[in-house]
Amino acid sequence: MTALAEQINRSVEAMLTYVETQTTDQAADILKVPARDYLDPVRFEREMALIFKRLPLMLALSIELPNPGDYKAMEVMNVPVLITRDREGRVHAMLNVCTHRGAPLVKPGQGSANRFSCPYHAWTFHNDGRLLAISDRAKFGEVDKDCHRLKQLPCQEVAGMIFVTLTPGLEMDVTSFLGGMLDDLESLGFANWHFCGNREIFGANWKIAYDGYLEGYHFAAAHPETVHPRTFSNIMHFDGFGPHLRIGFPQRSIGSLRDVPREEWYRHQNDGYDFVRTLFPNLSIFVAPEIAQIALLLPGPTPGQNRTILTYVTPKPPADEAEREKMEMMASFFGDVTNQEDYVLGLSIQKGLEAGALDHVTFGRNERGNQYFHRWVDHYLKDDPAAPPPSL
């Protein structure tokens, strides 16, 4: 049995015990987070500078750029990002900004192109960022092409995911950043899944939105007809890997696993229990047998707003029109639940905090994942490499 399989078996054993004893995974005490942490523009800018501009962000799945020449252009917190796959199959990330006068090279979206021509003056770049041609060069003057490459961003592809750091020149080690979470992500096999598409939703402060992915305490009240009929409310198990989490949610059918050999429990994801995997600071992954929803939270443009990109993938392409329609229905269901039952409520929470109703947001002992997340946010904002990291 692999180490990962045994990890999951221990999580299942804990969830079975919680259900049978009507308990849950708990922190040592409650945690109070100042309400201003969700409101303060100065803190928001520090979060952007010390977290979102420094850490690796998962901005694309490998299957979104399956072939040489494929690209994805997107706005990430006011940073125009262009991700490409060159003719050798390597991925690159760069600023989607022409090095002549600063015009965007390509509109947000996905496509295929071996080169990009600026719409302003037609300077042309290879899809790895090299400047290939300057229009009417004889009249323009001498230019060092090497000095006019597109500005490169640190970029690595692991576990079927493409990670980018938004600050040029920073060192990136995604393997170390993911730590013990990497084996779990690789086991999902996203590099071999089928890309279905993206959907955007809009919500409150990024931490309010992210808080909703980190606990099941709200299932009975917020999801009475969608999540709660399948999954127990307020029963969770947390495994931490650095700042990342794998959160176990027992289904109402989990008791049937007592009739299954313990060494086989890890094979029963979505059959007795579910996991939500979160990658700090802004990614949530829920994998169902037929489809997965991957939520990428992008803060801003103000402290009270976020834009979330929901990406949907399936283990294999739909075989026919009926399967395609079923896939679209499932994606719509997951997206509607996230938007209408979580994000709409989050926007109301934002209004309540902006009204000055609370001095602190209180996280109970049962909301262990939220406590862990907020301690990691504070850890990065200290900007002190010698500071010990939080523990779960």
GROMACS .gro file of C-alpha atoms in nm:
model
  392
    1MET     CA    1   0.000   0.000   0.000
    2THR     CA    2   0.132   0.345  -0.088
    3ALA     CA    3   0.186   0.618   0.169
    4LEU     CA    4  -0.091   0.820   0.004
    5ALA     CA    5  -0.337   0.529   0.027
    6GLU     CA    6  -0.261   0.490   0.398
    7GLN     CA    7  -0.306   0.865   0.452
    8ILE     CA    8  -0.651   0.846   0.298
    9ASN     CA    9  -0.739   0.531   0.493
   10ARG     CA   10  -0.655   0.714   0.817
   11SER     CA   11  -0.877   1.003   0.709
   12VAL     CA   12  -1.163   0.762   0.636
   13GLU     CA   13  -1.115   0.593   0.973
   14ALA     CA   14  -1.138   0.933   1.143
   15MET     CA   15  -1.452   1.026   0.949
   16LEU     CA   16  -1.619   0.696   1.038
   17THR     CA   17  -1.546   0.759   1.405
   18TYR     CA   18  -1.679   1.115   1.386
   19VAL     CA   19  -2.006   0.997   1.232
   20GLU     CA   20  -2.051   0.716   1.481
   21THR     CA   21  -1.975   0.942   1.780
   22GLN     CA   22  -2.133   1.260   1.637
   23THR     CA   23  -1.805   1.452   1.675
   24THR     CA   24  -1.571   1.620   1.430
   25ASP     CA   25  -1.209   1.725   1.382
   26GLN     CA   26  -1.145   2.021   1.614
   27ALA     CA   27  -0.888   2.290   1.684
   28ALA     CA   28  -0.767   2.357   2.037
   29ASP     CA   29  -0.976   2.674   2.077
   30ILE     CA   30  -1.186   2.925   1.885
   31LEU     CA   31  -1.014   3.191   1.675
   32LYS     CA   32  -1.115   3.554   1.638
   33VAL     CA   33  -1.014   3.730   1.316
   34PRO     CA   34  -1.050   4.110   1.309
   35ALA     CA   35  -1.334   4.214   1.079
   36ARG     CA   36  -1.104   4.480   0.932
   37ASP     CA   37  -0.895   4.199   0.779
   38TYR     CA   38  -1.174   4.166   0.522
   39LEU     CA   39  -1.205   4.542   0.465
   40ASP     CA   40  -0.878   4.729   0.506
   41PRO     CA   41  -0.730   4.852   0.173
   42VAL     CA   42  -0.380   4.867   0.322
   43ARG     CA   43  -0.396   4.505   0.433
   44PHE     CA   44  -0.545   4.410   0.096
   45GLU     CA   45  -0.244   4.561  -0.084
   46ARG     CA   46  -0.009   4.372   0.148
   47GLU     CA   47  -0.194   4.048   0.068
   48MET     CA   48  -0.150   4.118  -0.300
   49ALA     CA   49   0.219   4.205  -0.266
   50LEU     CA   50   0.330   3.938  -0.017
   51ILE     CA   51   0.101   3.649  -0.112
   52PHE     CA   52  -0.045   3.680  -0.461
   53LYS     CA   53   0.255   3.841  -0.627
   54ARG     CA   54   0.506   3.601  -0.469
   55LEU     CA   55   0.353   3.255  -0.446
   56PRO     CA   56   0.296   3.009  -0.733
   57LEU     CA   57  -0.062   3.036  -0.859
   58MET     CA   58  -0.229   2.757  -1.057
   59LEU     CA   59  -0.348   2.952  -1.362
   60ALA     CA   60  -0.412   2.677  -1.618
   61LEU     CA   61  -0.454   2.305  -1.652
   62SER     CA   62  -0.219   2.128  -1.889
   63ILE     CA   63  -0.519   2.005  -2.087
   64GLU     CA   64  -0.617   2.366  -2.160
   65LEU     CA   65  -0.298   2.387  -2.369
   66PRO     CA   66  -0.265   2.032  -2.500
   67ASN     CA   67  -0.075   2.102  -2.822
   68PRO     CA   68   0.231   2.301  -2.932
   69GLY     CA   69   0.118   2.651  -3.022
   70ASP     CA   70  -0.175   2.658  -2.778
   71TYR     CA   71  -0.209   2.960  -2.552
   72LYS     CA   72  -0.422   3.105  -2.275
   73ALA     CA   73  -0.442   3.479  -2.210
   74MET     CA   74  -0.599   3.611  -1.891
   75GLU     CA   75  -0.614   3.905  -1.653
   76VAL     CA   76  -0.492   3.806  -1.307
   77MET     CA   77  -0.543   4.087  -1.056
   78ASN     CA   78  -0.467   4.353  -1.318
   79VAL     CA   79  -0.167   4.159  -1.445
   80PRO     CA   80  -0.206   4.059  -1.814
   81VAL     CA   81  -0.073   3.703  -1.837
   82LEU     CA   82  -0.003   3.499  -2.150
   83ILE     CA   83   0.065   3.126  -2.108
   84THR     CA   84   0.193   2.933  -2.411
   85ARG     CA   85   0.319   2.592  -2.519
   86ASP     CA   86   0.610   2.605  -2.760
   87ARG     CA   87   0.693   2.365  -3.044
   88GLU     CA   88   0.893   2.139  -2.806
   89GLY     CA   89   0.594   2.117  -2.570
   90ARG     CA   90   0.739   2.340  -2.296
   91VAL     CA   91   0.516   2.591  -2.125
   92HIS     CA   92   0.601   2.959  -2.088
   93ALA     CA   93   0.433   3.243  -1.904
   94MET     CA   94   0.491   3.609  -1.982
   95LEU     CA   95   0.331   3.947  -1.958
   96ASN     CA   96   0.083   3.995  -2.239
   97VAL     CA   97   0.240   4.332  -2.320
   98CYS     CA   98   0.421   4.435  -2.637
   99THR     CA   99   0.772   4.559  -2.555
  100HIS     CA  100   0.738   4.845  -2.805
  101ARG     CA  101   0.464   5.063  -2.659
  102GLY     CA  102   0.287   4.840  -2.406
  103ALA     CA  103  -0.017   4.728  -2.604
  104PRO     CA  104  -0.173   4.387  -2.528
  105LEU     CA  105  -0.077   4.126  -2.783
  106VAL     CA  106  -0.384   3.906  -2.762
  107LYS     CA  107  -0.730   3.935  -2.607
  108PRO     CA  108  -0.818   3.722  -2.303
  109GLY     CA  109  -0.913   3.373  -2.407
  110GLN     CA  110  -0.764   3.056  -2.550
  111GLY     CA  111  -0.639   2.968  -2.895
  112SER     CA  112  -0.344   2.848  -3.098
  113ALA     CA  113  -0.068   3.060  -3.252
  114ASN     CA  114   0.303   3.011  -3.308
  115ARG     CA  115   0.354   3.386  -3.310
  116PHE     CA  116   0.176   3.699  -3.193
  117SER     CA  117   0.155   4.027  -3.382
  118CYS     CA  118   0.085   4.344  -3.185
  119PRO     CA  119  -0.239   4.510  -3.305
  120TYR     CA  120  -0.085   4.858  -3.262
  121HIS     CA  121   0.233   4.853  -3.474
  122ALA     CA  122   0.259   4.486  -3.578
  123TRP     CA  123   0.574   4.394  -3.387
  124THR     CA  124   0.580   4.013  -3.399
  125PHE     CA  125   0.684   3.774  -3.123
  126HIS     CA  126   0.741   3.399  -3.110
  127ASN     CA  127   0.520   3.214  -2.865
  128ASP     CA  128   0.818   3.170  -2.631
  129GLY     CA  129   0.848   3.549  -2.606
  130ARG     CA  130   1.130   3.618  -2.853
  131LEU     CA  131   1.095   3.927  -3.070
  132LEU     CA  132   1.088   3.804  -3.429
  133ALA     CA  133   1.021   4.110  -3.642
  134ILE     CA  134   0.978   4.487  -3.626
  135SER     CA  135   0.750   4.632  -3.888
  136ASP     CA  136   0.925   4.872  -4.128
  137ARG     CA  137   1.247   4.821  -3.937
  138ALA     CA  138   1.462   5.030  -4.172
  139LYS     CA  139   1.272   5.342  -4.072
  140PHE     CA  140   1.243   5.252  -3.703
  141GLY     CA  141   1.613   5.224  -3.621
  142GLU     CA  142   1.839   4.972  -3.457
  143VAL     CA  143   1.685   4.757  -3.181
  144ASP     CA  144   1.843   4.478  -2.977
  145LYS     CA  145   1.587   4.202  -3.016
  146ASP     CA  146   1.712   4.015  -2.710
  147CYS     CA  147   1.638   4.320  -2.495
  148HIS     CA  148   1.284   4.334  -2.629
  149ARG     CA  149   1.166   3.984  -2.545
  150LEU     CA  150   0.829   3.962  -2.376
  151LYS     CA  151   0.874   3.990  -2.000
  152GLN     CA  152   0.894   3.634  -1.868
  153LEU     CA  153   0.713   3.513  -1.556
  154PRO     CA  154   0.830   3.214  -1.350
  155CYS     CA  155   0.635   2.911  -1.470
  156GLN     CA  156   0.634   2.536  -1.396
  157GLU     CA  157   0.410   2.249  -1.504
  158VAL     CA  158   0.347   1.969  -1.253
  159ALA     CA  159   0.066   1.719  -1.192
  160GLY     CA  160  -0.122   1.837  -1.501
  161MET     CA  161  -0.127   2.195  -1.373
  162ILE     CA  162   0.057   2.510  -1.482
  163PHE     CA  163   0.177   2.734  -1.201
  164VAL     CA  164   0.283   3.096  -1.254
  165THR     CA  165   0.433   3.358  -1.025
  166LEU     CA  166   0.319   3.710  -1.111
  167THR     CA  167   0.652   3.879  -1.034
  168PRO     CA  168   0.928   3.846  -1.296
  169GLY     CA  169   1.260   3.713  -1.172
  170LEU     CA  170   1.145   3.537  -0.855
  171GLU     CA  171   1.267   3.185  -0.792
  172MET     CA  172   0.998   2.919  -0.820
  173ASP     CA  173   1.000   2.567  -0.679
  174VAL     CA  174   0.647   2.430  -0.710
  175THR     CA  175   0.750   2.084  -0.590
  176SER     CA  176   0.871   2.225  -0.258
  177PHE     CA  177   0.572   2.460  -0.234
  178LEU     CA  178   0.323   2.174  -0.274
  179GLY     CA  179   0.520   1.944  -0.046
  180GLY     CA  180   0.322   1.642   0.065
  181MET     CA  181   0.022   1.756  -0.140
  182LEU     CA  182   0.200   1.677  -0.467
  183ASP     CA  183   0.149   1.300  -0.453
  184ASP     CA  184  -0.222   1.353  -0.394
  185LEU     CA  185  -0.250   1.592  -0.689
  186GLU     CA  186  -0.057   1.359  -0.919
  187SER     CA  187  -0.291   1.074  -0.822
  188LEU     CA  188  -0.582   1.269  -0.971
  189GLY     CA  189  -0.428   1.238  -1.317
  190PHE     CA  190  -0.557   1.571  -1.446
  191ALA     CA  191  -0.309   1.561  -1.735
  192ASN     CA  192  -0.528   1.291  -1.893
  193TRP     CA  193  -0.871   1.443  -1.827
  194HIS     CA  194  -1.092   1.627  -2.076
  195PHE     CA  195  -1.128   2.006  -2.057
  196CYS     CA  196  -1.493   2.113  -2.069
  197GLY     CA  197  -1.476   2.488  -2.020
  198ASN     CA  198  -1.474   2.780  -1.779
  199ARG     CA  199  -1.736   2.993  -1.605
  200GLU     CA  200  -1.686   3.314  -1.409
  201ILE     CA  201  -1.869   3.417  -1.093
  202PHE     CA  202  -1.819   3.722  -0.873
  203GLY     CA  203  -1.819   3.750  -0.497
  204ALA     CA  204  -1.702   3.925  -0.184
  205ASN     CA  205  -1.355   3.963  -0.030
  206TRP     CA  206  -1.138   3.671  -0.138
  207LYS     CA  207  -1.111   3.539   0.217
  208ILE     CA  208  -1.488   3.543   0.268
  209ALA     CA  209  -1.524   3.340  -0.051
  210TYR     CA  210  -1.241   3.103   0.040
  211ASP     CA  211  -1.377   3.050   0.390
  212GLY     CA  212  -1.676   2.875   0.234
  213TYR     CA  213  -1.461   2.607   0.074
  214LEU     CA  214  -1.291   2.522   0.404
  215GLU     CA  215  -1.574   2.383   0.616
  216GLY     CA  216  -1.900   2.189   0.608
  217TYR     CA  217  -2.052   2.358   0.912
  218HIS     CA  218  -2.281   2.553   0.677
  219PHE     CA  219  -2.415   2.257   0.477
  220ALA     CA  220  -2.744   2.214   0.663
  221ALA     CA  221  -2.834   2.582   0.664
  222ALA     CA  222  -2.695   2.699   0.330
  223HIS     CA  223  -2.733   2.383   0.118
  224PRO     CA  224  -3.044   2.207   0.256
  225GLU     CA  225  -3.158   2.066  -0.079
  226THR     CA  226  -2.828   2.027  -0.266
  227VAL     CA  227  -2.529   1.922  -0.053
  228HIS     CA  228  -2.689   1.827   0.279
  229PRO     CA  229  -2.906   1.536   0.153
  230ARG     CA  230  -2.582   1.360   0.047
  231THR     CA  231  -2.330   1.484   0.303
  232PHE     CA  232  -2.331   1.529   0.680
  233SER     CA  233  -2.320   1.887   0.802
  234ASN     CA  234  -2.049   1.990   1.047
  235ILE     CA  235  -1.849   1.666   1.028
  236MET     CA  236  -1.507   1.711   0.867
  237HIS     CA  237  -1.150   1.584   0.874
  238PHE     CA  238  -0.848   1.801   0.791
  239ASP     CA  239  -0.506   1.698   0.661
  240GLY     CA  240  -0.256   1.981   0.623
  241PHE     CA  241   0.042   1.992   0.385
  242GLY     CA  242   0.222   2.319   0.446
  243PRO     CA  243  -0.047   2.582   0.378
  244HIS     CA  244  -0.256   2.340   0.170
  245LEU     CA  245  -0.546   2.123   0.288
  246ARG     CA  246  -0.726   1.802   0.200
  247ILE     CA  247  -1.065   1.817   0.369
  248GLY     CA  248  -1.273   1.504   0.412
  249PHE     CA  249  -1.653   1.520   0.415
  250PRO     CA  250  -1.833   1.196   0.508
  251GLN     CA  251  -2.139   1.105   0.306
  252ARG     CA  252  -2.446   0.965   0.476
  253SER     CA  253  -2.353   0.628   0.327
  254ILE     CA  254  -2.007   0.613   0.488
  255GLY     CA  255  -2.115   0.348   0.738
  256SER     CA  256  -2.122   0.092   0.457
  257LEU     CA  257  -1.740   0.109   0.445
  258ARG     CA  258  -1.732  -0.090   0.769
  259ASP     CA  259  -1.812  -0.388   0.545
  260VAL     CA  260  -1.514  -0.309   0.320
  261PRO     CA  261  -1.158  -0.415   0.413
  262ARG     CA  262  -0.972  -0.118   0.562
  263GLU     CA  263  -0.693  -0.144   0.307
  264GLU     CA  264  -0.949  -0.077   0.032
  265TRP     CA  265  -1.105   0.239   0.180
  266TYR     CA  266  -0.882   0.471  -0.022
  267ARG     CA  267  -1.046   0.339  -0.339
  268HIS     CA  268  -1.388   0.466  -0.230
  269GLN     CA  269  -1.359   0.840  -0.283
  270ASN     CA  270  -1.707   0.970  -0.376
  271ASP     CA  271  -1.846   0.641  -0.245
  272GLY     CA  272  -1.889   0.707   0.126
  273TYR     CA  273  -1.685   1.027   0.149
  274ASP     CA  274  -1.565   1.323  -0.058
  275PHE     CA  275  -1.256   1.542  -0.051
  276VAL     CA  276  -1.212   1.910  -0.119
  277ARG     CA  277  -0.849   1.992  -0.187
  278THR     CA  278  -0.732   2.350  -0.140
  279LEU     CA  279  -0.404   2.495  -0.263
  280PHE     CA  280  -0.303   2.810  -0.082
  281PRO     CA  281  -0.384   3.085  -0.139
  282ASN     CA  282  -0.674   3.060  -0.382
  283LEU     CA  283  -0.756   2.723  -0.537
  284SER     CA  284  -1.026   2.471  -0.446
  285ILE     CA  285  -1.064   2.133  -0.617
  286PHE     CA  286  -1.368   1.907  -0.591
  287VAL     CA  287  -1.350   1.582  -0.786
  288ALA     CA  288  -1.666   1.381  -0.848
  289PRO     CA  289  -1.661   1.057  -1.052
  290GLU     CA  290  -1.811   1.223  -1.359
  291ILE     CA  291  -1.675   1.577  -1.336
  292ALA     CA  292  -1.442   1.799  -1.135
  293GLN     CA  293  -1.485   2.164  -1.043
  294ILE     CA  294  -1.166   2.365  -0.995
  295ALA     CA  295  -1.225   2.710  -0.846
  296LEU     CA  296  -0.959   2.979  -0.892
  297LEU     CA  297  -1.024   3.284  -0.672
  298LEU     CA  298  -0.877   3.612  -0.795
  299PRO     CA  299  -0.901   3.901  -0.547
  300GLY     CA  300  -1.015   4.249  -0.635
  301PRO     CA  301  -1.030   4.493  -0.789
  302THR     CA  302  -1.129   4.625  -0.442
  303PRO     CA  303  -1.095   4.456  -0.102
  304GLY     CA  304  -1.466   4.370  -0.110
  305GLN     CA  305  -1.461   4.186  -0.443
  306ASN     CA  306  -1.330   3.873  -0.607
  307ARG     CA  307  -1.360   3.709  -0.948
  308THR     CA  308  -1.365   3.331  -0.945
  309ILE     CA  309  -1.295   3.118  -1.251
  310LEU     CA  310  -1.468   2.780  -1.230
  311THR     CA  311  -1.304   2.521  -1.456
  312TYR     CA  312  -1.477   2.193  -1.539
  313VAL     CA  313  -1.303   1.874  -1.649
  314THR     CA  314  -1.420   1.516  -1.701
  315PRO     CA  315  -1.224   1.189  -1.694
  316LYS     CA  316  -1.291   1.138  -2.065
  317PRO     CA  317  -1.458   1.325  -2.349
  318PRO     CA  318  -1.834   1.281  -2.389
  319ALA     CA  319  -1.910   0.991  -2.620
  320ASP     CA  320  -2.219   1.150  -2.772
  321GLU     CA  321  -2.457   1.444  -2.753
  322ALA     CA  322  -2.646   1.295  -2.460
  323GLU     CA  323  -2.326   1.267  -2.254
  324ARG     CA  324  -2.226   1.620  -2.352
  325GLU     CA  325  -2.562   1.756  -2.232
  326LYS     CA  326  -2.529   1.560  -1.906
  327MET     CA  327  -2.181   1.705  -1.855
  328GLU     CA  328  -2.310   2.058  -1.913
  329MET     CA  329  -2.597   2.000  -1.669
  330MET     CA  330  -2.357   1.882  -1.399
  331ALA     CA  331  -2.126   2.179  -1.455
  332SER     CA  332  -2.424   2.415  -1.433
  333PHE     CA  333  -2.541   2.244  -1.113
  334PHE     CA  334  -2.203   2.279  -0.940
  335GLY     CA  335  -2.161   2.635  -1.063
  336ASP     CA  336  -2.511   2.739  -0.957
  337VAL     CA  337  -2.468   2.591  -0.609
  338THR     CA  338  -2.135   2.771  -0.565
  339ASN     CA  339  -2.271   3.100  -0.696
  340GLN     CA  340  -2.628   3.111  -0.567
  341GLU     CA  341  -2.584   2.934  -0.233
  342ASP     CA  342  -2.231   3.045  -0.137
  343TYR     CA  343  -2.122   3.357  -0.323
  344VAL     CA  344  -2.452   3.544  -0.296
  345LEU     CA  345  -2.446   3.478   0.078
  346GLY     CA  346  -2.082   3.592   0.089
  347LEU     CA  347  -2.176   3.925  -0.067
  348SER     CA  348  -2.431   3.973   0.213
  349ILE     CA  349  -2.164   3.892   0.469
  350GLN     CA  350  -1.942   4.156   0.310
  351LYS     CA  351  -2.218   4.415   0.354
  352GLY     CA  352  -2.261   4.316   0.715
  353LEU     CA  353  -1.892   4.361   0.789
  354GLU     CA  354  -1.881   4.692   0.600
  355ALA     CA  355  -2.173   4.810   0.815
  356GLY     CA  356  -1.954   4.774   1.123
  357ALA     CA  357  -2.173   4.507   1.279
  358LEU     CA  358  -1.875   4.298   1.400
  359ASP     CA  359  -1.540   4.372   1.553
  360HIS     CA  360  -1.427   4.015   1.492
  361VAL     CA  361  -1.524   3.715   1.283
  362THR     CA  362  -1.526   3.411   1.510
  363PHE     CA  363  -1.420   3.066   1.391
  364GLY     CA  364  -1.521   2.777   1.612
  365ARG     CA  365  -1.311   2.479   1.708
  366ASN     CA  366  -1.500   2.283   1.442
  367GLU     CA  367  -1.390   2.534   1.175
  368ARG     CA  368  -1.034   2.408   1.193
  369GLY     CA  369  -0.961   2.457   0.824
  370ASN     CA  370  -1.056   2.823   0.839
  371GLN     CA  371  -0.833   2.877   1.140
  372TYR     CA  372  -0.544   2.710   0.961
  373PHE     CA  373  -0.596   2.923   0.649
  374HIS     CA  374  -0.608   3.254   0.835
  375ARG     CA  375  -0.296   3.170   1.034
  376TRP     CA  376  -0.113   3.104   0.709
  377VAL     CA  377  -0.232   3.436   0.568
  378ASP     CA  378  -0.092   3.608   0.876
  379HIS     CA  379   0.229   3.406   0.845
  380TYR     CA  380   0.298   3.533   0.493
  381LEU     CA  381   0.209   3.890   0.588
  382LYS     CA  382   0.481   3.885   0.856
  383ASP     CA  383   0.730   3.860   0.570
  384ASP     CA  384   0.975   3.692   0.805
  385PRO     CA  385   1.154   3.383   0.667
  386ALA     CA  386   1.262   3.291   1.020
  387ALA     CA  387   0.904   3.281   1.155
  388PRO     CA  388   0.788   2.925   1.225
  389PRO     CA  389   0.500   2.816   1.000
  390PRO     CA  390   0.159   2.744   1.150
  391SER     CA  391   0.070   2.387   1.238
  392LEU     CA  392  -0.264   2.219   1.190
   0.00000   0.00000   0.00000
